[in-house]
Short mmCIF file of N, CA and C in Angstrom, two decimals:
data_model
loop_
_atom_site.label_atom_id
_atom_site.label_comp_id
_atom_site.label_asym_id
_atom_site.label_seq_id
_atom_site.Cartn_x
_atom_site.Cartn_y
_atom_site.Cartn_z
N UNK M 1 0.84 -1.18 0.00
CA UNK M 1 0.00 0.00 0.00
C UNK M 1 0.88 1.24 0.00
N UNK M 2 0.50 2.23 -0.78
CA UNK M 2 1.28 3.46 -0.88
C UNK M 2 0.45 4.64 -0.40
N UNK M 3 0.99 5.32 0.59
CA UNK M 3 0.42 6.56 1.08
C UNK M 3 1.24 7.68 0.50
N UNK M 4 0.58 8.77 0.12
CA UNK M 4 1.37 9.81 -0.51
C UNK M 4 0.84 11.21 -0.32
N UNK M 5 1.65 12.12 -0.83
CA UNK M 5 1.36 13.54 -0.75
C UNK M 5 2.01 14.21 -1.95
N UNK M 6 1.35 15.21 -2.48
CA UNK M 6 1.91 16.03 -3.55
C UNK M 6 1.86 17.46 -3.07
N UNK M 7 2.99 18.15 -3.09
CA UNK M 7 2.99 19.54 -2.68
C UNK M 7 4.39 20.08 -2.48
N UNK M 8 4.45 21.39 -2.37
CA UNK M 8 5.70 22.08 -2.12
C UNK M 8 6.28 21.59 -0.79
N UNK M 9 7.58 21.32 -0.76
CA UNK M 9 8.24 20.85 0.46
C UNK M 9 8.52 22.07 1.34
N UNK M 10 7.61 22.28 2.28
CA UNK M 10 7.65 23.45 3.14
C UNK M 10 7.19 23.07 4.53
N UNK M 11 7.69 23.77 5.54
CA UNK M 11 7.30 23.42 6.91
C UNK M 11 5.79 23.54 7.13
N UNK M 12 5.10 24.45 6.44
CA UNK M 12 3.66 24.60 6.64
C UNK M 12 2.86 23.47 6.00
N UNK M 13 3.48 22.72 5.10
CA UNK M 13 2.78 21.61 4.46
C UNK M 13 2.78 20.35 5.33
N UNK M 14 3.61 20.32 6.37
CA UNK M 14 3.56 19.26 7.36
C UNK M 14 4.09 17.90 6.94
N UNK M 15 4.93 17.86 5.92
CA UNK M 15 5.45 16.56 5.48
C UNK M 15 6.26 15.87 6.57
N UNK M 16 6.88 16.62 7.48
CA UNK M 16 7.63 15.98 8.57
C UNK M 16 6.70 15.13 9.43
N UNK M 17 5.45 15.55 9.58
CA UNK M 17 4.51 14.77 10.38
C UNK M 17 4.13 13.48 9.67
N UNK M 18 4.15 13.51 8.34
CA UNK M 18 3.90 12.29 7.57
C UNK M 18 5.08 11.32 7.74
N UNK M 19 6.30 11.83 7.77
CA UNK M 19 7.46 10.97 8.00
C UNK M 19 7.36 10.33 9.39
N UNK M 20 7.02 11.12 10.39
CA UNK M 20 6.88 10.60 11.76
C UNK M 20 5.77 9.54 11.83
N UNK M 21 4.65 9.81 11.16
CA UNK M 21 3.55 8.83 11.13
C UNK M 21 4.00 7.56 10.41
N UNK M 22 4.78 7.72 9.34
CA UNK M 22 5.28 6.56 8.60
C UNK M 22 6.14 5.67 9.49
N UNK M 23 6.97 6.29 10.33
CA UNK M 23 7.82 5.51 11.23
C UNK M 23 6.97 4.66 12.17
N UNK M 24 5.85 5.19 12.60
CA UNK M 24 4.96 4.45 13.48
C UNK M 24 4.27 3.31 12.73
N UNK M 25 3.85 3.59 11.51
CA UNK M 25 3.12 2.59 10.73
C UNK M 25 4.01 1.42 10.35
N UNK M 26 5.23 1.70 9.88
CA UNK M 26 6.10 0.61 9.43
C UNK M 26 6.61 -0.24 10.59
N UNK M 27 6.46 0.25 11.81
CA UNK M 27 6.85 -0.55 12.97
C UNK M 27 5.94 -1.77 13.13
N UNK M 28 4.73 -1.69 12.57
CA UNK M 28 3.78 -2.80 12.71
C UNK M 28 3.31 -3.37 11.37
N UNK M 29 3.71 -2.77 10.27
CA UNK M 29 3.26 -3.23 8.95
C UNK M 29 4.45 -3.34 8.01
N UNK M 30 4.47 -4.38 7.23
CA UNK M 30 5.55 -4.53 6.26
C UNK M 30 5.12 -4.17 4.84
N UNK M 31 3.83 -3.85 4.67
CA UNK M 31 3.31 -3.59 3.32
C UNK M 31 3.17 -2.11 3.00
N UNK M 32 3.69 -1.23 3.83
CA UNK M 32 3.49 0.21 3.66
C UNK M 32 4.66 0.86 2.92
N UNK M 33 4.32 1.74 2.00
CA UNK M 33 5.28 2.57 1.28
C UNK M 33 4.74 4.00 1.32
N UNK M 34 5.65 4.96 1.24
CA UNK M 34 5.26 6.37 1.28
C UNK M 34 5.92 7.10 0.13
N UNK M 35 5.19 8.02 -0.46
CA UNK M 35 5.67 8.78 -1.61
C UNK M 35 5.27 10.24 -1.42
N UNK M 36 6.26 11.13 -1.45
CA UNK M 36 5.99 12.56 -1.44
C UNK M 36 6.60 13.13 -2.71
N UNK M 37 5.77 13.84 -3.47
CA UNK M 37 6.19 14.44 -4.72
C UNK M 37 6.18 15.96 -4.55
N UNK M 38 7.34 16.56 -4.71
CA UNK M 38 7.43 18.00 -4.58
C UNK M 38 8.86 18.45 -4.44
N UNK M 39 9.04 19.76 -4.44
CA UNK M 39 10.35 20.37 -4.27
C UNK M 39 10.20 21.54 -3.33
N UNK M 40 11.30 21.91 -2.68
CA UNK M 40 11.25 23.07 -1.82
C UNK M 40 12.36 23.08 -0.80
N UNK M 41 12.34 24.12 0.01
CA UNK M 41 13.44 24.37 0.95
C UNK M 41 13.56 23.33 2.05
N UNK M 42 12.54 22.51 2.27
CA UNK M 42 12.58 21.51 3.34
C UNK M 42 13.10 20.15 2.88
N UNK M 43 13.51 20.05 1.62
CA UNK M 43 13.94 18.75 1.10
C UNK M 43 15.09 18.15 1.90
N UNK M 44 16.11 18.92 2.18
CA UNK M 44 17.26 18.40 2.92
C UNK M 44 16.85 17.91 4.30
N UNK M 45 16.03 18.70 5.00
CA UNK M 45 15.57 18.30 6.34
C UNK M 45 14.72 17.04 6.28
N UNK M 46 13.88 16.92 5.26
CA UNK M 46 13.05 15.72 5.12
C UNK M 46 13.91 14.49 4.84
N UNK M 47 14.89 14.64 3.97
CA UNK M 47 15.78 13.51 3.68
C UNK M 47 16.54 13.07 4.93
N UNK M 48 16.96 14.03 5.74
CA UNK M 48 17.65 13.72 6.98
C UNK M 48 16.72 12.98 7.94
N UNK M 49 15.48 13.46 8.05
CA UNK M 49 14.52 12.82 8.94
C UNK M 49 14.20 11.40 8.47
N UNK M 50 14.06 11.22 7.17
CA UNK M 50 13.83 9.88 6.62
C UNK M 50 14.99 8.95 6.97
N UNK M 51 16.20 9.45 6.84
CA UNK M 51 17.39 8.66 7.20
C UNK M 51 17.42 8.37 8.70
N UNK M 52 17.15 9.40 9.51
CA UNK M 52 17.18 9.23 10.97
C UNK M 52 16.13 8.22 11.45
N UNK M 53 15.00 8.16 10.78
CA UNK M 53 13.93 7.23 11.16
C UNK M 53 14.08 5.87 10.49
N UNK M 54 15.18 5.72 9.73
CA UNK M 54 15.50 4.47 9.03
C UNK M 54 14.38 4.05 8.07
N UNK M 55 13.94 5.02 7.28
CA UNK M 55 12.85 4.79 6.33
C UNK M 55 13.31 4.79 4.88
N UNK M 56 14.64 4.77 4.65
CA UNK M 56 15.12 4.71 3.26
C UNK M 56 14.57 3.44 2.62
N UNK M 57 14.14 3.56 1.40
CA UNK M 57 13.56 2.42 0.69
C UNK M 57 12.08 2.23 0.99
N UNK M 58 11.56 2.96 1.97
CA UNK M 58 10.13 2.90 2.33
C UNK M 58 9.47 4.24 2.10
N UNK M 59 10.19 5.31 2.38
CA UNK M 59 9.66 6.66 2.23
C UNK M 59 10.44 7.34 1.11
N UNK M 60 9.74 7.64 0.01
CA UNK M 60 10.39 8.15 -1.20
C UNK M 60 10.03 9.60 -1.45
N UNK M 61 11.04 10.41 -1.74
CA UNK M 61 10.83 11.79 -2.19
C UNK M 61 11.12 11.84 -3.68
N UNK M 62 10.21 12.42 -4.43
CA UNK M 62 10.39 12.56 -5.87
C UNK M 62 10.17 14.01 -6.27
N UNK M 63 10.82 14.43 -7.30
CA UNK M 63 10.69 15.80 -7.79
C UNK M 63 9.29 16.05 -8.34
N UNK M 64 8.94 17.31 -8.38
CA UNK M 64 7.65 17.75 -8.93
C UNK M 64 7.50 17.25 -10.36
N UNK M 65 6.30 16.84 -10.70
CA UNK M 65 5.99 16.41 -12.06
C UNK M 65 4.91 17.33 -12.62
N UNK M 66 4.90 17.43 -13.93
CA UNK M 66 3.92 18.30 -14.58
C UNK M 66 2.51 17.74 -14.46
N UNK M 67 2.38 16.44 -14.59
CA UNK M 67 1.08 15.79 -14.54
C UNK M 67 0.94 15.05 -13.21
N UNK M 68 0.22 15.64 -12.26
CA UNK M 68 0.09 15.01 -10.94
C UNK M 68 -0.78 13.76 -10.97
N UNK M 69 -1.47 13.53 -12.06
CA UNK M 69 -2.27 12.31 -12.16
C UNK M 69 -1.38 11.07 -12.09
N UNK M 70 -0.15 11.18 -12.56
CA UNK M 70 0.75 10.03 -12.55
C UNK M 70 1.08 9.57 -11.12
N UNK M 71 1.59 10.45 -10.26
CA UNK M 71 1.86 9.97 -8.90
C UNK M 71 0.58 9.63 -8.13
N UNK M 72 -0.51 10.33 -8.40
CA UNK M 72 -1.76 10.02 -7.70
C UNK M 72 -2.22 8.59 -8.02
N UNK M 73 -1.99 8.14 -9.25
CA UNK M 73 -2.36 6.77 -9.61
C UNK M 73 -1.53 5.74 -8.87
N UNK M 74 -0.35 6.13 -8.41
CA UNK M 74 0.51 5.21 -7.66
C UNK M 74 0.11 5.11 -6.19
N UNK M 75 -0.78 5.99 -5.75
CA UNK M 75 -1.14 6.05 -4.33
C UNK M 75 -2.44 5.32 -4.03
N UNK M 76 -2.50 4.75 -2.83
CA UNK M 76 -3.73 4.14 -2.33
C UNK M 76 -4.44 5.07 -1.35
N UNK M 77 -3.69 5.94 -0.71
CA UNK M 77 -4.21 6.90 0.26
C UNK M 77 -3.46 8.20 0.06
N UNK M 78 -4.18 9.32 0.12
CA UNK M 78 -3.55 10.63 0.01
C UNK M 78 -3.58 11.31 1.37
N UNK M 79 -2.45 11.89 1.76
CA UNK M 79 -2.36 12.59 3.04
C UNK M 79 -2.05 14.06 2.81
N UNK M 80 -2.74 14.92 3.55
CA UNK M 80 -2.51 16.37 3.49
C UNK M 80 -2.31 16.86 4.93
N UNK M 81 -1.08 16.71 5.46
CA UNK M 81 -0.83 17.02 6.87
C UNK M 81 -0.49 18.49 7.14
N UNK M 82 -1.07 19.40 6.38
CA UNK M 82 -0.73 20.82 6.46
C UNK M 82 -1.02 21.44 7.82
N UNK M 83 -0.22 22.45 8.14
CA UNK M 83 -0.45 23.25 9.34
C UNK M 83 -1.39 24.42 9.03
N UNK M 84 -1.37 24.84 7.79
CA UNK M 84 -2.30 25.84 7.28
C UNK M 84 -2.48 25.58 5.80
N UNK M 85 -3.66 25.89 5.29
CA UNK M 85 -3.93 25.58 3.88
C UNK M 85 -5.11 26.42 3.42
N UNK M 86 -4.92 27.09 2.27
CA UNK M 86 -6.03 27.83 1.69
C UNK M 86 -7.13 26.87 1.28
N UNK M 87 -6.80 25.93 0.45
CA UNK M 87 -7.71 24.85 0.08
C UNK M 87 -6.92 23.61 -0.27
N UNK M 88 -5.94 23.76 -1.10
CA UNK M 88 -5.09 22.63 -1.44
C UNK M 88 -5.50 21.98 -2.75
N UNK M 89 -4.91 22.46 -3.84
CA UNK M 89 -5.23 21.91 -5.16
C UNK M 89 -4.90 20.43 -5.22
N UNK M 90 -3.78 20.02 -4.64
CA UNK M 90 -3.43 18.59 -4.71
C UNK M 90 -4.44 17.74 -3.96
N UNK M 91 -5.01 18.27 -2.89
CA UNK M 91 -6.07 17.55 -2.17
C UNK M 91 -7.29 17.38 -3.07
N UNK M 92 -7.68 18.44 -3.76
CA UNK M 92 -8.84 18.36 -4.67
C UNK M 92 -8.56 17.39 -5.81
N UNK M 93 -7.32 17.39 -6.33
CA UNK M 93 -6.97 16.45 -7.39
C UNK M 93 -7.04 15.01 -6.89
N UNK M 94 -6.56 14.79 -5.66
CA UNK M 94 -6.63 13.44 -5.08
C UNK M 94 -8.08 13.02 -4.90
N UNK M 95 -8.91 13.92 -4.40
CA UNK M 95 -10.32 13.61 -4.22
C UNK M 95 -10.97 13.30 -5.57
N UNK M 96 -10.68 14.11 -6.59
CA UNK M 96 -11.24 13.89 -7.91
C UNK M 96 -10.78 12.57 -8.50
N UNK M 97 -9.62 12.09 -8.06
CA UNK M 97 -9.10 10.79 -8.51
C UNK M 97 -9.75 9.63 -7.76
N UNK M 98 -10.55 9.93 -6.76
CA UNK M 98 -11.21 8.88 -5.99
C UNK M 98 -10.35 8.29 -4.90
N UNK M 99 -9.30 9.00 -4.51
CA UNK M 99 -8.44 8.49 -3.44
C UNK M 99 -9.04 8.79 -2.08
N UNK M 100 -8.99 7.84 -1.15
CA UNK M 100 -9.36 8.19 0.22
C UNK M 100 -8.29 9.15 0.76
N UNK M 101 -8.74 10.19 1.42
CA UNK M 101 -7.83 11.24 1.89
C UNK M 101 -7.90 11.39 3.40
N UNK M 102 -6.75 11.70 3.96
CA UNK M 102 -6.66 12.05 5.37
C UNK M 102 -5.94 13.39 5.41
N UNK M 103 -6.51 14.34 6.15
CA UNK M 103 -5.99 15.69 6.12
C UNK M 103 -6.10 16.35 7.49
N UNK M 104 -5.27 17.36 7.68
CA UNK M 104 -5.34 18.16 8.90
C UNK M 104 -6.60 19.01 8.88
N UNK M 105 -7.18 19.18 10.03
CA UNK M 105 -8.41 19.97 10.14
C UNK M 105 -8.05 21.45 10.28
N UNK M 106 -7.59 22.03 9.16
CA UNK M 106 -7.19 23.44 9.14
C UNK M 106 -7.72 24.11 7.87
N UNK M 107 -7.94 25.42 7.98
CA UNK M 107 -8.22 26.27 6.83
C UNK M 107 -9.26 25.74 5.86
N UNK M 108 -8.95 25.91 4.58
CA UNK M 108 -9.86 25.53 3.52
C UNK M 108 -10.04 24.03 3.35
N UNK M 109 -9.20 23.24 3.99
CA UNK M 109 -9.38 21.79 3.93
C UNK M 109 -10.77 21.43 4.45
N UNK M 110 -11.22 22.19 5.45
CA UNK M 110 -12.53 21.92 6.05
C UNK M 110 -13.68 22.19 5.06
N UNK M 111 -13.41 22.93 4.00
CA UNK M 111 -14.40 23.16 2.94
C UNK M 111 -14.56 21.92 2.08
N UNK M 112 -13.48 21.19 1.90
CA UNK M 112 -13.49 20.04 0.99
C UNK M 112 -13.75 18.72 1.68
N UNK M 113 -13.19 18.53 2.87
CA UNK M 113 -13.25 17.23 3.54
C UNK M 113 -14.23 17.28 4.70
N UNK M 114 -15.20 16.39 4.64
CA UNK M 114 -16.12 16.19 5.78
C UNK M 114 -15.69 14.91 6.46
N UNK M 115 -15.31 15.04 7.73
CA UNK M 115 -14.74 13.92 8.47
C UNK M 115 -15.67 12.72 8.49
N UNK M 116 -15.13 11.58 8.05
CA UNK M 116 -15.89 10.34 8.03
C UNK M 116 -16.85 10.22 6.87
N UNK M 117 -16.94 11.26 6.03
CA UNK M 117 -17.86 11.24 4.89
C UNK M 117 -17.07 11.28 3.58
N UNK M 118 -16.21 12.30 3.42
CA UNK M 118 -15.42 12.42 2.20
C UNK M 118 -13.93 12.26 2.48
N UNK M 119 -13.58 11.93 3.71
CA UNK M 119 -12.20 11.74 4.11
C UNK M 119 -12.11 11.69 5.62
N UNK M 120 -10.89 11.64 6.12
CA UNK M 120 -10.67 11.68 7.55
C UNK M 120 -9.91 12.95 7.90
N UNK M 121 -10.32 13.59 8.98
CA UNK M 121 -9.63 14.78 9.47
C UNK M 121 -8.92 14.45 10.77
N UNK M 122 -7.73 14.99 10.91
CA UNK M 122 -6.94 14.81 12.13
C UNK M 122 -6.43 16.17 12.57
N UNK M 123 -6.10 16.31 13.85
CA UNK M 123 -5.52 17.57 14.32
C UNK M 123 -4.19 17.84 13.62
N UNK M 124 -3.87 19.10 13.37
CA UNK M 124 -2.57 19.41 12.75
C UNK M 124 -1.43 19.10 13.70
N UNK M 125 -0.27 18.82 13.14
CA UNK M 125 0.96 18.59 13.91
C UNK M 125 0.81 17.45 14.91
N UNK M 126 0.09 16.40 14.52
CA UNK M 126 -0.16 15.27 15.42
C UNK M 126 0.15 13.96 14.69
N UNK M 127 1.45 13.58 14.62
CA UNK M 127 1.81 12.35 13.92
C UNK M 127 1.08 11.11 14.41
N UNK M 128 0.87 10.91 15.72
CA UNK M 128 0.14 9.72 16.14
C UNK M 128 -1.29 9.67 15.58
N UNK M 129 -1.99 10.81 15.57
CA UNK M 129 -3.34 10.84 15.01
C UNK M 129 -3.31 10.58 13.51
N UNK M 130 -2.34 11.15 12.83
CA UNK M 130 -2.18 10.91 11.39
C UNK M 130 -1.91 9.43 11.14
N UNK M 131 -1.02 8.86 11.92
CA UNK M 131 -0.70 7.44 11.78
C UNK M 131 -1.91 6.55 12.04
N UNK M 132 -2.67 6.87 13.09
CA UNK M 132 -3.88 6.08 13.39
C UNK M 132 -4.89 6.19 12.26
N UNK M 133 -5.03 7.37 11.69
CA UNK M 133 -5.96 7.53 10.57
C UNK M 133 -5.54 6.74 9.35
N UNK M 134 -4.26 6.78 9.03
CA UNK M 134 -3.76 6.00 7.90
C UNK M 134 -3.96 4.52 8.17
N UNK M 135 -3.62 4.07 9.37
CA UNK M 135 -3.79 2.65 9.73
C UNK M 135 -5.26 2.25 9.62
N UNK M 136 -6.15 3.14 10.03
CA UNK M 136 -7.59 2.84 9.94
C UNK M 136 -7.99 2.60 8.48
N UNK M 137 -7.49 3.44 7.58
CA UNK M 137 -7.81 3.26 6.16
C UNK M 137 -7.17 1.99 5.60
N UNK M 138 -5.97 1.68 6.04
CA UNK M 138 -5.31 0.45 5.59
C UNK M 138 -6.05 -0.79 6.10
N UNK M 139 -6.53 -0.73 7.32
CA UNK M 139 -7.18 -1.88 7.94
C UNK M 139 -8.63 -2.06 7.50
N UNK M 140 -9.23 -1.02 6.95
CA UNK M 140 -10.64 -1.08 6.56
C UNK M 140 -10.79 -0.66 5.10
N UNK M 141 -10.52 -1.59 4.16
CA UNK M 141 -10.62 -1.25 2.74
C UNK M 141 -12.01 -0.78 2.32
N UNK M 142 -13.05 -1.27 3.00
CA UNK M 142 -14.41 -0.82 2.70
C UNK M 142 -14.57 0.66 3.01
N UNK M 143 -14.09 1.08 4.16
CA UNK M 143 -14.14 2.50 4.53
C UNK M 143 -13.32 3.32 3.54
N UNK M 144 -12.13 2.85 3.21
CA UNK M 144 -11.27 3.58 2.26
C UNK M 144 -11.98 3.74 0.92
N UNK M 145 -12.61 2.68 0.44
CA UNK M 145 -13.32 2.75 -0.85
C UNK M 145 -14.51 3.71 -0.78
N UNK M 146 -15.25 3.66 0.31
CA UNK M 146 -16.40 4.55 0.46
C UNK M 146 -15.96 6.01 0.52
N UNK M 147 -14.92 6.30 1.31
CA UNK M 147 -14.43 7.67 1.39
C UNK M 147 -13.90 8.15 0.04
N UNK M 148 -13.20 7.29 -0.68
CA UNK M 148 -12.70 7.66 -2.00
C UNK M 148 -13.84 7.96 -2.97
N UNK M 149 -14.87 7.15 -2.94
CA UNK M 149 -16.03 7.36 -3.80
C UNK M 149 -16.73 8.68 -3.45
N UNK M 150 -16.95 8.90 -2.16
CA UNK M 150 -17.63 10.14 -1.73
C UNK M 150 -16.75 11.37 -2.01
N UNK M 151 -15.44 11.21 -1.89
CA UNK M 151 -14.53 12.32 -2.19
C UNK M 151 -14.63 12.70 -3.66
N UNK M 152 -14.68 11.69 -4.51
CA UNK M 152 -14.79 11.97 -5.95
C UNK M 152 -16.10 12.69 -6.27
N UNK M 153 -17.19 12.22 -5.67
CA UNK M 153 -18.49 12.88 -5.87
C UNK M 153 -18.45 14.33 -5.39
N UNK M 154 -17.85 14.55 -4.23
CA UNK M 154 -17.74 15.91 -3.67
C UNK M 154 -16.93 16.81 -4.60
N UNK M 155 -15.81 16.30 -5.11
CA UNK M 155 -14.96 17.08 -6.00
C UNK M 155 -15.69 17.42 -7.29
N UNK M 156 -16.40 16.44 -7.85
CA UNK M 156 -17.14 16.69 -9.08
C UNK M 156 -18.27 17.69 -8.86
N UNK M 157 -18.96 17.54 -7.75
CA UNK M 157 -20.12 18.40 -7.48
C UNK M 157 -19.72 19.84 -7.17
N UNK M 158 -18.68 20.01 -6.39
CA UNK M 158 -18.37 21.35 -5.89
C UNK M 158 -17.12 22.00 -6.46
N UNK M 159 -16.20 21.23 -7.04
CA UNK M 159 -14.93 21.81 -7.43
C UNK M 159 -14.53 21.56 -8.88
N UNK M 160 -15.37 20.93 -9.67
CA UNK M 160 -15.02 20.68 -11.07
C UNK M 160 -15.20 21.95 -11.90
N UNK M 161 -14.54 22.00 -13.04
CA UNK M 161 -14.66 23.14 -13.93
C UNK M 161 -16.12 23.32 -14.37
N UNK M 162 -16.79 22.21 -14.66
CA UNK M 162 -18.20 22.30 -15.09
C UNK M 162 -19.07 22.87 -13.98
N UNK M 163 -18.84 22.45 -12.76
CA UNK M 163 -19.61 22.94 -11.62
C UNK M 163 -19.37 24.43 -11.40
N UNK M 164 -18.11 24.85 -11.47
CA UNK M 164 -17.81 26.26 -11.28
C UNK M 164 -18.38 27.11 -12.41
N UNK M 165 -18.33 26.60 -13.64
CA UNK M 165 -18.89 27.34 -14.78
C UNK M 165 -20.41 27.48 -14.61
N UNK M 166 -21.06 26.42 -14.18
CA UNK M 166 -22.50 26.47 -13.97
C UNK M 166 -22.87 27.49 -12.89
N UNK M 167 -22.13 27.47 -11.78
CA UNK M 167 -22.43 28.42 -10.70
C UNK M 167 -22.14 29.86 -11.12
N UNK M 168 -21.11 30.07 -11.92
CA UNK M 168 -20.82 31.40 -12.45
C UNK M 168 -21.95 31.86 -13.36
N UNK M 169 -22.44 30.97 -14.19
CA UNK M 169 -23.55 31.28 -15.07
C UNK M 169 -24.79 31.66 -14.26
N UNK M 170 -25.03 30.95 -13.16
CA UNK M 170 -26.17 31.27 -12.30
C UNK M 170 -26.04 32.67 -11.70
N UNK M 171 -24.84 33.06 -11.31
CA UNK M 171 -24.62 34.40 -10.75
C UNK M 171 -24.95 35.45 -11.81
N UNK M 172 -24.44 35.26 -13.02
CA UNK M 172 -24.71 36.22 -14.09
C UNK M 172 -26.21 36.26 -14.40
N UNK M 173 -26.84 35.12 -14.42
CA UNK M 173 -28.29 35.08 -14.71
C UNK M 173 -29.06 35.82 -13.63
N UNK M 174 -28.70 35.66 -12.36
CA UNK M 174 -29.42 36.36 -11.29
C UNK M 174 -29.17 37.86 -11.37
N UNK M 175 -27.97 38.27 -11.74
CA UNK M 175 -27.69 39.69 -11.89
C UNK M 175 -28.45 40.28 -13.08
N UNK M 176 -28.54 39.50 -14.14
CA UNK M 176 -29.26 39.93 -15.34
C UNK M 176 -30.75 40.11 -15.01
N UNK M 177 -31.28 39.19 -14.21
CA UNK M 177 -32.70 39.25 -13.84
C UNK M 177 -33.00 40.47 -12.97
N UNK M 178 -32.02 40.94 -12.20
CA UNK M 178 -32.24 42.09 -11.32
C UNK M 178 -32.14 43.41 -12.05
N UNK M 179 -31.56 43.42 -13.25
CA UNK M 179 -31.38 44.69 -13.97
C UNK M 179 -32.57 45.07 -14.82
#
């Protein structure tokens, strides 16, 4: 099973908490792999933490790719452990891909993820909670599939280009009717 994240490597994105959660998960599971795709100023610190936690060969950092659909297809679970987040395009892309998502309960993430309905929410900066959430999705494939399905429906309904175009058209129509 592959858990992953796509995003800029930055302290506010919380990837260090994903590394810490990974260390907890691999202590009891041999089937877990982790993938983070991105670049940024925290890369050196993340590589050091991966080495310190003895996760080489289990926790992989890869450079940013133009088409995020490729790494998302390699993932079974998407994690967004941000400390702050406007909304998170990579989270919406993961949801649109039908991936079960686990995310920090901060900022705009709360607009996209409904805990237990379209994903799992955990407190920010809490590796044990993140690890427990990931383990829950690994241990309950039915829950993971349901959350992934509901996430995709949520993304299509509220965040797709067609949905936004329709809502924009409704705004213009209501303004036209008032004039």
